[in-house]
Amino acid sequence: NSQLASTLDAVILETNYDVLLITLDQKSARIQKYHGSQIIQESKLGIDLQGRHKKGGQSQGRFLRARQTKIHVFFKKVANKVKEMDADSLLILLGGNGTVKTEFYDELNLDLAKKCRFVENLSFSTSQDEINKKIIHHLYQHRRKYVAELIEKYEKLVKEGLTAKRNDVIAKALDIGAVDTLIVSANYHTNSQFKKIMRMIEIAKNTSCKIEFAVSPKIIKKLDIDNSVLAILRYRIR
């Protein structure tokens, strides 16, 4: 089971989706853009924020309002940086202390907010291994739901002749650029046609074909019947 789990982890990261990871508190933020397990872009922002009210001069109330305004302006700046770095990220993962996450979330526009997921127990001192586990967990949840919808779409398109399930047919369709989406079992490493499947994945990566790895046991079982791979086609082939 642990071997299967590590294989699934590798497969999920191997899909090479872009994920934005935001770690923040009230005075500092780190935005990291991951492509698979690689950090391809990083930005750090911060402000000088006085923690406590000093007696004399400014009243406690005015001090707190000014402090909150400064935090609000800082979060706006961070949100703008997230928008600038986002491009085609699949998910935005947000971690921080206490209410900081929800306060910052309110600064995100609708498109960014839709992609945003809160991450528990994430701080500036979280190890890279732990960060990878958190990214994998959230990608797993997201892709599992998406692939289930894709399988439904596949089943509707069968009648229209816009699908393929035999590996030799899928390989030919890939060679002529007829495959829109390749759905691959996360267990393809254990299939006797492993080399053929690897070749199909390589061809798909070099074309505009989308690759989706199925990690749900129910869908994997279904795919095993059909040699670990299914394809949704752009057009009918003979």
PDB file of N, CA, C and O in Angstrom, residues 61-130:
ATOM      1  N   GLY A  61      -7.440  53.316  20.178  1.00  0.00           N
ATOM      2  CA  GLY A  61      -8.401  53.104  19.077  1.00  0.00           C
ATOM      3  C   GLY A  61      -7.840  53.542  17.741  1.00  0.00           C
ATOM      4  O   GLY A  61      -7.940  52.820  16.748  1.00  0.00           O
ATOM      5  N   ARG A  62      -7.249  54.767  17.709  1.00  0.00           N
ATOM      6  CA  ARG A  62      -6.672  55.278  16.448  1.00  0.00           C
ATOM      7  C   ARG A  62      -5.512  54.384  15.994  1.00  0.00           C
ATOM      8  O   ARG A  62      -5.336  54.113  14.822  1.00  0.00           O
ATOM      9  N   PHE A  63      -4.717  53.952  16.946  1.00  0.00           N
ATOM     10  CA  PHE A  63      -3.569  53.085  16.630  1.00  0.00           C
ATOM     11  C   PHE A  63      -4.054  51.790  15.975  1.00  0.00           C
ATOM     12  O   PHE A  63      -3.532  51.378  14.938  1.00  0.00           O
ATOM     13  N   LEU A  64      -5.078  51.167  16.557  1.00  0.00           N
ATOM     14  CA  LEU A  64      -5.581  49.897  16.021  1.00  0.00           C
ATOM     15  C   LEU A  64      -6.188  50.066  14.635  1.00  0.00           C
ATOM     16  O   LEU A  64      -6.014  49.214  13.761  1.00  0.00           O
ATOM     17  N   ARG A  65      -6.911  51.189  14.435  1.00  0.00           N
ATOM     18  CA  ARG A  65      -7.504  51.451  13.109  1.00  0.00           C
ATOM     19  C   ARG A  65      -6.414  51.652  12.062  1.00  0.00           C
ATOM     20  O   ARG A  65      -6.494  51.133  10.955  1.00  0.00           O
ATOM     21  N   ALA A  66      -5.383  52.417  12.431  1.00  0.00           N
ATOM     22  CA  ALA A  66      -4.270  52.676  11.500  1.00  0.00           C
ATOM     23  C   ALA A  66      -3.538  51.374  11.176  1.00  0.00           C
ATOM     24  O   ALA A  66      -3.157  51.126  10.025  1.00  0.00           O
ATOM     25  N   ARG A  67      -3.379  50.529  12.208  1.00  0.00           N
ATOM     26  CA  ARG A  67      -2.695  49.239  12.025  1.00  0.00           C
ATOM     27  C   ARG A  67      -3.493  48.349  11.074  1.00  0.00           C
ATOM     28  O   ARG A  67      -2.946  47.730  10.159  1.00  0.00           O
ATOM     29  N   GLN A  68      -4.831  48.297  11.284  1.00  0.00           N
ATOM     30  CA  GLN A  68      -5.694  47.466  10.453  1.00  0.00           C
ATOM     31  C   GLN A  68      -5.702  47.952   8.998  1.00  0.00           C
ATOM     32  O   GLN A  68      -5.711  47.150   8.067  1.00  0.00           O
ATOM     33  N   THR A  69      -5.674  49.280   8.824  1.00  0.00           N
ATOM     34  CA  THR A  69      -5.631  49.855   7.472  1.00  0.00           C
ATOM     35  C   THR A  69      -4.340  49.443   6.760  1.00  0.00           C
ATOM     36  O   THR A  69      -4.343  49.086   5.584  1.00  0.00           O
ATOM     37  N   LYS A  70      -3.240  49.471   7.519  1.00  0.00           N
ATOM     38  CA  LYS A  70      -1.931  49.101   6.952  1.00  0.00           C
ATOM     39  C   LYS A  70      -1.927  47.630   6.501  1.00  0.00           C
ATOM     40  O   LYS A  70      -1.430  47.292   5.426  1.00  0.00           O
ATOM     41  N   ILE A  71      -2.542  46.761   7.343  1.00  0.00           N
ATOM     42  CA  ILE A  71      -2.636  45.331   6.996  1.00  0.00           C
ATOM     43  C   ILE A  71      -3.495  45.144   5.752  1.00  0.00           C
ATOM     44  O   ILE A  71      -3.151  44.396   4.837  1.00  0.00           O
ATOM     45  N   HIS A  72      -4.629  45.872   5.705  1.00  0.00           N
ATOM     46  CA  HIS A  72      -5.563  45.789   4.569  1.00  0.00           C
ATOM     47  C   HIS A  72      -4.858  46.192   3.257  1.00  0.00           C
ATOM     48  O   HIS A  72      -4.994  45.512   2.240  1.00  0.00           O
ATOM     49  N   VAL A  73      -4.110  47.277   3.303  1.00  0.00           N
ATOM     50  CA  VAL A  73      -3.376  47.762   2.115  1.00  0.00           C
ATOM     51  C   VAL A  73      -2.321  46.722   1.701  1.00  0.00           C
ATOM     52  O   VAL A  73      -2.132  46.448   0.510  1.00  0.00           O
ATOM     53  N   PHE A  74      -1.667  46.126   2.701  1.00  0.00           N
ATOM     54  CA  PHE A  74      -0.658  45.087   2.431  1.00  0.00           C
ATOM     55  C   PHE A  74      -1.301  43.874   1.753  1.00  0.00           C
ATOM     56  O   PHE A  74      -0.787  43.368   0.754  1.00  0.00           O
ATOM     57  N   PHE A  75      -2.444  43.406   2.268  1.00  0.00           N
ATOM     58  CA  PHE A  75      -3.132  42.259   1.680  1.00  0.00           C
ATOM     59  C   PHE A  75      -3.564  42.545   0.244  1.00  0.00           C
ATOM     60  O   PHE A  75      -3.532  41.663  -0.609  1.00  0.00           O
ATOM     61  N   LYS A  76      -3.967  43.789  -0.013  1.00  0.00           N
ATOM     62  CA  LYS A  76      -4.342  44.188  -1.386  1.00  0.00           C
ATOM     63  C   LYS A  76      -3.140  44.051  -2.324  1.00  0.00           C
ATOM     64  O   LYS A  76      -3.258  43.586  -3.455  1.00  0.00           O
ATOM     65  N   LYS A  77      -1.992  44.491  -1.826  1.00  0.00           N
ATOM     66  CA  LYS A  77      -0.741  44.416  -2.594  1.00  0.00           C
ATOM     67  C   LYS A  77      -0.385  42.948  -2.886  1.00  0.00           C
ATOM     68  O   LYS A  77       0.012  42.598  -4.013  1.00  0.00           O
ATOM     69  N   VAL A  78      -0.541  42.093  -1.872  1.00  0.00           N
ATOM     70  CA  VAL A  78      -0.261  40.659  -2.042  1.00  0.00           C
ATOM     71  C   VAL A  78      -1.232  40.059  -3.062  1.00  0.00           C
ATOM     72  O   VAL A  78      -0.837  39.293  -3.949  1.00  0.00           O
ATOM     73  N   ALA A  79      -2.520  40.422  -2.964  1.00  0.00           N
ATOM     74  CA  ALA A  79      -3.538  39.908  -3.897  1.00  0.00           C
ATOM     75  C   ALA A  79      -3.214  40.304  -5.337  1.00  0.00           C
ATOM     76  O   ALA A  79      -3.384  39.510  -6.266  1.00  0.00           O
ATOM     77  N   ASN A  80      -2.715  41.519  -5.532  1.00  0.00           N
ATOM     78  CA  ASN A  80      -2.314  41.972  -6.873  1.00  0.00           C
ATOM     79  C   ASN A  80      -1.138  41.158  -7.400  1.00  0.00           C
ATOM     80  O   ASN A  80      -1.068  40.834  -8.587  1.00  0.00           O
ATOM     81  N   LYS A  81      -0.210  40.816  -6.497  1.00  0.00           N
ATOM     82  CA  LYS A  81       0.955  40.010  -6.888  1.00  0.00           C
ATOM     83  C   LYS A  81       0.515  38.592  -7.255  1.00  0.00           C
ATOM     84  O   LYS A  81       1.005  38.013  -8.223  1.00  0.00           O
ATOM     85  N   VAL A  82      -0.465  38.057  -6.519  1.00  0.00           N
ATOM     86  CA  VAL A  82      -1.008  36.728  -6.813  1.00  0.00           C
ATOM     87  C   VAL A  82      -1.653  36.729  -8.204  1.00  0.00           C
ATOM     88  O   VAL A  82      -1.427  35.830  -9.013  1.00  0.00           O
ATOM     89  N   LYS A  83      -2.409  37.774  -8.483  1.00  0.00           N
ATOM     90  CA  LYS A  83      -3.065  37.913  -9.800  1.00  0.00           C
ATOM     91  C   LYS A  83      -2.021  37.949 -10.914  1.00  0.00           C
ATOM     92  O   LYS A  83      -2.171  37.315 -11.954  1.00  0.00           O
ATOM     93  N   GLU A  84      -0.938  38.680 -10.665  1.00  0.00           N
ATOM     94  CA  GLU A  84       0.149  38.819 -11.647  1.00  0.00           C
ATOM     95  C   GLU A  84       0.848  37.471 -11.887  1.00  0.00           C
ATOM     96  O   GLU A  84       1.214  37.140 -13.011  1.00  0.00           O
ATOM     97  N   MET A  85       1.019  36.667 -10.834  1.00  0.00           N
ATOM     98  CA  MET A  85       1.743  35.392 -10.950  1.00  0.00           C
ATOM     99  C   MET A  85       0.850  34.223 -11.350  1.00  0.00           C
ATOM    100  O   MET A  85       1.332  33.159 -11.718  1.00  0.00           O
ATOM    101  N   ASP A  86      -0.458  34.424 -11.288  1.00  0.00           N
ATOM    102  CA  ASP A  86      -1.389  33.303 -11.442  1.00  0.00           C
ATOM    103  C   ASP A  86      -1.355  32.632 -12.814  1.00  0.00           C
ATOM    104  O   ASP A  86      -1.156  31.447 -12.909  1.00  0.00           O
ATOM    105  N   ALA A  87      -1.537  33.380 -13.890  1.00  0.00           N
ATOM    106  CA  ALA A  87      -1.635  32.820 -15.255  1.00  0.00           C
ATOM    107  C   ALA A  87      -2.628  31.655 -15.269  1.00  0.00           C
ATOM    108  O   ALA A  87      -3.797  31.849 -14.999  1.00  0.00           O
ATOM    109  N   ASP A  88      -2.141  30.429 -15.549  1.00  0.00           N
ATOM    110  CA  ASP A  88      -3.059  29.289 -15.677  1.00  0.00           C
ATOM    111  C   ASP A  88      -2.955  28.312 -14.511  1.00  0.00           C
ATOM    112  O   ASP A  88      -3.047  27.095 -14.707  1.00  0.00           O
ATOM    113  N   SER A  89      -2.763  28.803 -13.315  1.00  0.00           N
ATOM    114  CA  SER A  89      -2.661  27.892 -12.166  1.00  0.00           C
ATOM    115  C   SER A  89      -3.952  27.100 -11.997  1.00  0.00           C
ATOM    116  O   SER A  89      -5.039  27.643 -12.154  1.00  0.00           O
ATOM    117  N   LEU A  90      -3.791  25.829 -11.662  1.00  0.00           N
ATOM    118  CA  LEU A  90      -4.961  24.980 -11.436  1.00  0.00           C
ATOM    119  C   LEU A  90      -5.577  25.290 -10.075  1.00  0.00           C
ATOM    120  O   LEU A  90      -6.789  25.380  -9.936  1.00  0.00           O
ATOM    121  N   LEU A  91      -4.719  25.455  -9.069  1.00  0.00           N
ATOM    122  CA  LEU A  91      -5.181  25.719  -7.709  1.00  0.00           C
ATOM    123  C   LEU A  91      -4.346  26.816  -7.060  1.00  0.00           C
ATOM    124  O   LEU A  91      -3.171  26.997  -7.405  1.00  0.00           O
ATOM    125  N   ILE A  92      -4.961  27.528  -6.126  1.00  0.00           N
ATOM    126  CA  ILE A  92      -4.234  28.471  -5.272  1.00  0.00           C
ATOM    127  C   ILE A  92      -4.408  27.951  -3.845  1.00  0.00           C
ATOM    128  O   ILE A  92      -5.533  27.821  -3.357  1.00  0.00           O
ATOM    129  N   LEU A  93      -3.304  27.598  -3.217  1.00  0.00           N
ATOM    130  CA  LEU A  93      -3.348  27.067  -1.860  1.00  0.00           C
ATOM    131  C   LEU A  93      -2.908  28.149  -0.893  1.00  0.00           C
ATOM    132  O   LEU A  93      -1.851  28.761  -1.067  1.00  0.00           O
ATOM    133  N   LEU A  94      -3.735  28.388   0.123  1.00  0.00           N
ATOM    134  CA  LEU A  94      -3.521  29.513   1.024  1.00  0.00           C
ATOM    135  C   LEU A  94      -3.384  29.054   2.470  1.00  0.00           C
ATOM    136  O   LEU A  94      -4.270  28.397   3.015  1.00  0.00           O
ATOM    137  N   GLY A  95      -2.253  29.398   3.079  1.00  0.00           N
ATOM    138  CA  GLY A  95      -2.014  29.015   4.470  1.00  0.00           C
ATOM    139  C   GLY A  95      -1.536  30.189   5.301  1.00  0.00           C
ATOM    140  O   GLY A  95      -0.857  31.081   4.788  1.00  0.00           O
ATOM    141  N   GLY A  96      -1.910  30.199   6.560  1.00  0.00           N
ATOM    142  CA  GLY A  96      -1.488  31.273   7.456  1.00  0.00           C
ATOM    143  C   GLY A  96      -2.115  31.105   8.823  1.00  0.00           C
ATOM    144  O   GLY A  96      -2.900  30.186   9.050  1.00  0.00           O
ATOM    145  N   ASN A  97      -1.782  32.001   9.735  1.00  0.00           N
ATOM    146  CA  ASN A  97      -2.278  31.892  11.105  1.00  0.00           C
ATOM    147  C   ASN A  97      -3.697  32.438  11.270  1.00  0.00           C
ATOM    148  O   ASN A  97      -4.051  33.441  10.673  1.00  0.00           O
ATOM    149  N   GLY A  98      -4.466  31.776  12.125  1.00  0.00           N
ATOM    150  CA  GLY A  98      -5.765  32.280  12.567  1.00  0.00           C
ATOM    151  C   GLY A  98      -6.668  32.815  11.473  1.00  0.00           C
ATOM    152  O   GLY A  98      -6.914  32.169  10.459  1.00  0.00           O
ATOM    153  N   THR A  99      -7.127  34.071  11.690  1.00  0.00           N
ATOM    154  CA  THR A  99      -8.093  34.675  10.749  1.00  0.00           C
ATOM    155  C   THR A  99      -7.413  35.306   9.537  1.00  0.00           C
ATOM    156  O   THR A  99      -8.087  35.823   8.652  1.00  0.00           O
ATOM    157  N   VAL A 100      -6.076  35.269   9.516  1.00  0.00           N
ATOM    158  CA  VAL A 100      -5.323  35.894   8.418  1.00  0.00           C
ATOM    159  C   VAL A 100      -5.788  35.364   7.058  1.00  0.00           C
ATOM    160  O   VAL A 100      -5.978  36.124   6.105  1.00  0.00           O
ATOM    161  N   LYS A 101      -5.993  34.033   6.973  1.00  0.00           N
ATOM    162  CA  LYS A 101      -6.405  33.417   5.699  1.00  0.00           C
ATOM    163  C   LYS A 101      -7.714  34.017   5.198  1.00  0.00           C
ATOM    164  O   LYS A 101      -7.834  34.364   4.029  1.00  0.00           O
ATOM    165  N   THR A 102      -8.717  34.088   6.101  1.00  0.00           N
ATOM    166  CA  THR A 102     -10.029  34.577   5.666  1.00  0.00           C
ATOM    167  C   THR A 102      -9.990  36.067   5.338  1.00  0.00           C
ATOM    168  O   THR A 102     -10.646  36.518   4.400  1.00  0.00           O
ATOM    169  N   GLU A 103      -9.202  36.835   6.106  1.00  0.00           N
ATOM    170  CA  GLU A 103      -9.068  38.277   5.814  1.00  0.00           C
ATOM    171  C   GLU A 103      -8.450  38.483   4.434  1.00  0.00           C
ATOM    172  O   GLU A 103      -8.909  39.306   3.646  1.00  0.00           O
ATOM    173  N   PHE A 104      -7.405  37.701   4.135  1.00  0.00           N
ATOM    174  CA  PHE A 104      -6.742  37.842   2.838  1.00  0.00           C
ATOM    175  C   PHE A 104      -7.635  37.342   1.705  1.00  0.00           C
ATOM    176  O   PHE A 104      -7.697  37.953   0.632  1.00  0.00           O
ATOM    177  N   TYR A 105      -8.330  36.216   1.933  1.00  0.00           N
ATOM    178  CA  TYR A 105      -9.214  35.621   0.920  1.00  0.00           C
ATOM    179  C   TYR A 105     -10.202  36.653   0.377  1.00  0.00           C
ATOM    180  O   TYR A 105     -10.507  36.676  -0.818  1.00  0.00           O
ATOM    181  N   ASP A 106     -10.687  37.523   1.246  1.00  0.00           N
ATOM    182  CA  ASP A 106     -11.658  38.554   0.842  1.00  0.00           C
ATOM    183  C   ASP A 106     -11.087  39.554  -0.151  1.00  0.00           C
ATOM    184  O   ASP A 106     -11.832  40.291  -0.796  1.00  0.00           O
ATOM    185  N   GLU A 107      -9.756  39.610  -0.245  1.00  0.00           N
ATOM    186  CA  GLU A 107      -9.116  40.538  -1.190  1.00  0.00           C
ATOM    187  C   GLU A 107      -8.980  39.941  -2.599  1.00  0.00           C
ATOM    188  O   GLU A 107      -8.661  40.646  -3.546  1.00  0.00           O
ATOM    189  N   LEU A 108      -9.200  38.639  -2.732  1.00  0.00           N
ATOM    190  CA  LEU A 108      -9.033  37.985  -4.041  1.00  0.00           C
ATOM    191  C   LEU A 108     -10.246  38.244  -4.931  1.00  0.00           C
ATOM    192  O   LEU A 108     -11.379  38.263  -4.443  1.00  0.00           O
ATOM    193  N   ASN A 109      -9.993  38.416  -6.231  1.00  0.00           N
ATOM    194  CA  ASN A 109     -11.127  38.574  -7.143  1.00  0.00           C
ATOM    195  C   ASN A 109     -11.840  37.225  -7.328  1.00  0.00           C
ATOM    196  O   ASN A 109     -11.339  36.183  -6.884  1.00  0.00           O
ATOM    197  N   LEU A 110     -12.980  37.229  -7.989  1.00  0.00           N
ATOM    198  CA  LEU A 110     -13.829  36.037  -8.086  1.00  0.00           C
ATOM    199  C   LEU A 110     -13.107  34.858  -8.731  1.00  0.00           C
ATOM    200  O   LEU A 110     -13.185  33.727  -8.242  1.00  0.00           O
ATOM    201  N   ASP A 111     -12.374  35.114  -9.830  1.00  0.00           N
ATOM    202  CA  ASP A 111     -11.672  34.031 -10.536  1.00  0.00           C
ATOM    203  C   ASP A 111     -10.628  33.365  -9.652  1.00  0.00           C
ATOM    204  O   ASP A 111     -10.480  32.141  -9.646  1.00  0.00           O
ATOM    205  N   LEU A 112      -9.871  34.181  -8.901  1.00  0.00           N
ATOM    206  CA  LEU A 112      -8.835  33.634  -8.022  1.00  0.00           C
ATOM    207  C   LEU A 112      -9.475  32.919  -6.826  1.00  0.00           C
ATOM    208  O   LEU A 112      -9.012  31.849  -6.426  1.00  0.00           O
ATOM    209  N   ALA A 113     -10.536  33.507  -6.281  1.00  0.00           N
ATOM    210  CA  ALA A 113     -11.214  32.915  -5.117  1.00  0.00           C
ATOM    211  C   ALA A 113     -11.761  31.519  -5.436  1.00  0.00           C
ATOM    212  O   ALA A 113     -11.726  30.619  -4.596  1.00  0.00           O
ATOM    213  N   LYS A 114     -12.239  31.320  -6.676  1.00  0.00           N
ATOM    214  CA  LYS A 114     -12.781  30.017  -7.092  1.00  0.00           C
ATOM    215  C   LYS A 114     -11.716  28.921  -7.029  1.00  0.00           C
ATOM    216  O   LYS A 114     -12.003  27.766  -6.776  1.00  0.00           O
ATOM    217  N   LYS A 115     -10.466  29.313  -7.319  1.00  0.00           N
ATOM    218  CA  LYS A 115      -9.376  28.328  -7.352  1.00  0.00           C
ATOM    219  C   LYS A 115      -8.714  28.142  -5.989  1.00  0.00           C
ATOM    220  O   LYS A 115      -7.840  27.306  -5.828  1.00  0.00           O
ATOM    221  N   CYS A 116      -9.107  28.965  -5.034  1.00  0.00           N
ATOM    222  CA  CYS A 116      -8.412  29.015  -3.741  1.00  0.00           C
ATOM    223  C   CYS A 116      -8.896  27.935  -2.765  1.00  0.00           C
ATOM    224  O   CYS A 116     -10.087  27.708  -2.634  1.00  0.00           O
ATOM    225  N   ARG A 117      -7.946  27.275  -2.111  1.00  0.00           N
ATOM    226  CA  ARG A 117      -8.250  26.285  -1.069  1.00  0.00           C
ATOM    227  C   ARG A 117      -7.426  26.632   0.170  1.00  0.00           C
ATOM    228  O   ARG A 117      -6.237  26.925   0.060  1.00  0.00           O
ATOM    229  N   PHE A 118      -8.048  26.557   1.340  1.00  0.00           N
ATOM    230  CA  PHE A 118      -7.312  26.822   2.576  1.00  0.00           C
ATOM    231  C   PHE A 118      -6.467  25.600   2.957  1.00  0.00           C
ATOM    232  O   PHE A 118      -6.930  24.466   2.866  1.00  0.00           O
ATOM    233  N   VAL A 119      -5.244  25.852   3.384  1.00  0.00           N
ATOM    234  CA  VAL A 119      -4.331  24.780   3.797  1.00  0.00           C
ATOM    235  C   VAL A 119      -4.083  24.913   5.298  1.00  0.00           C
ATOM    236  O   VAL A 119      -3.733  25.993   5.780  1.00  0.00           O
ATOM    237  N   GLU A 120      -4.275  23.823   6.009  1.00  0.00           N
ATOM    238  CA  GLU A 120      -4.061  23.842   7.464  1.00  0.00           C
ATOM    239  C   GLU A 120      -2.585  23.607   7.792  1.00  0.00           C
ATOM    240  O   GLU A 120      -1.872  22.954   7.038  1.00  0.00           O
ATOM    241  N   ASN A 121      -2.176  24.131   8.934  1.00  0.00           N
ATOM    242  CA  ASN A 121      -0.823  23.905   9.472  1.00  0.00           C
ATOM    243  C   ASN A 121       0.287  24.235   8.468  1.00  0.00           C
ATOM    244  O   ASN A 121       1.226  23.467   8.288  1.00  0.00           O
ATOM    245  N   LEU A 122       0.140  25.374   7.805  1.00  0.00           N
ATOM    246  CA  LEU A 122       1.192  25.833   6.890  1.00  0.00           C
ATOM    247  C   LEU A 122       1.755  27.143   7.421  1.00  0.00           C
ATOM    248  O   LEU A 122       1.011  28.092   7.663  1.00  0.00           O
ATOM    249  N   SER A 123       3.067  27.162   7.626  1.00  0.00           N
ATOM    250  CA  SER A 123       3.720  28.388   8.091  1.00  0.00           C
ATOM    251  C   SER A 123       5.042  28.544   7.339  1.00  0.00           C
ATOM    252  O   SER A 123       5.409  27.686   6.535  1.00  0.00           O
ATOM    253  N   PHE A 124       5.755  29.624   7.629  1.00  0.00           N
ATOM    254  CA  PHE A 124       7.030  29.875   6.941  1.00  0.00           C
ATOM    255  C   PHE A 124       8.094  28.826   7.287  1.00  0.00           C
ATOM    256  O   PHE A 124       9.075  28.682   6.580  1.00  0.00           O
ATOM    257  N   SER A 125       7.877  28.087   8.377  1.00  0.00           N
ATOM    258  CA  SER A 125       8.872  27.081   8.786  1.00  0.00           C
ATOM    259  C   SER A 125       8.506  25.651   8.355  1.00  0.00           C
ATOM    260  O   SER A 125       9.216  24.703   8.656  1.00  0.00           O
ATOM    261  N   THR A 126       7.382  25.498   7.636  1.00  0.00           N
ATOM    262  CA  THR A 126       6.969  24.156   7.179  1.00  0.00           C
ATOM    263  C   THR A 126       8.015  23.593   6.214  1.00  0.00           C
ATOM    264  O   THR A 126       8.460  24.279   5.297  1.00  0.00           O
ATOM    265  N   SER A 127       8.389  22.332   6.421  1.00  0.00           N
ATOM    266  CA  SER A 127       9.427  21.707   5.584  1.00  0.00           C
ATOM    267  C   SER A 127       8.918  21.463   4.160  1.00  0.00           C
ATOM    268  O   SER A 127       7.713  21.365   3.930  1.00  0.00           O
ATOM    269  N   GLN A 128       9.874  21.326   3.224  1.00  0.00           N
ATOM    270  CA  GLN A 128       9.518  21.096   1.820  1.00  0.00           C
ATOM    271  C   GLN A 128       8.750  19.782   1.652  1.00  0.00           C
ATOM    272  O   GLN A 128       7.815  19.706   0.855  1.00  0.00           O
ATOM    273  N   ASP A 129       9.138  18.752   2.398  1.00  0.00           N
ATOM    274  CA  ASP A 129       8.430  17.461   2.333  1.00  0.00           C
ATOM    275  C   ASP A 129       6.967  17.624   2.712  1.00  0.00           C
ATOM    276  O   ASP A 129       6.072  17.077   2.062  1.00  0.00           O
ATOM    277  N   GLU A 130       6.729  18.380   3.796  1.00  0.00           N
ATOM    278  CA  GLU A 130       5.359  18.621   4.258  1.00  0.00           C
ATOM    279  C   GLU A 130       4.572  19.440   3.228  1.00  0.00           C
ATOM    280  O   GLU A 130       3.396  19.185   2.981  1.00  0.00           O
TER     281      GLU A 130
END
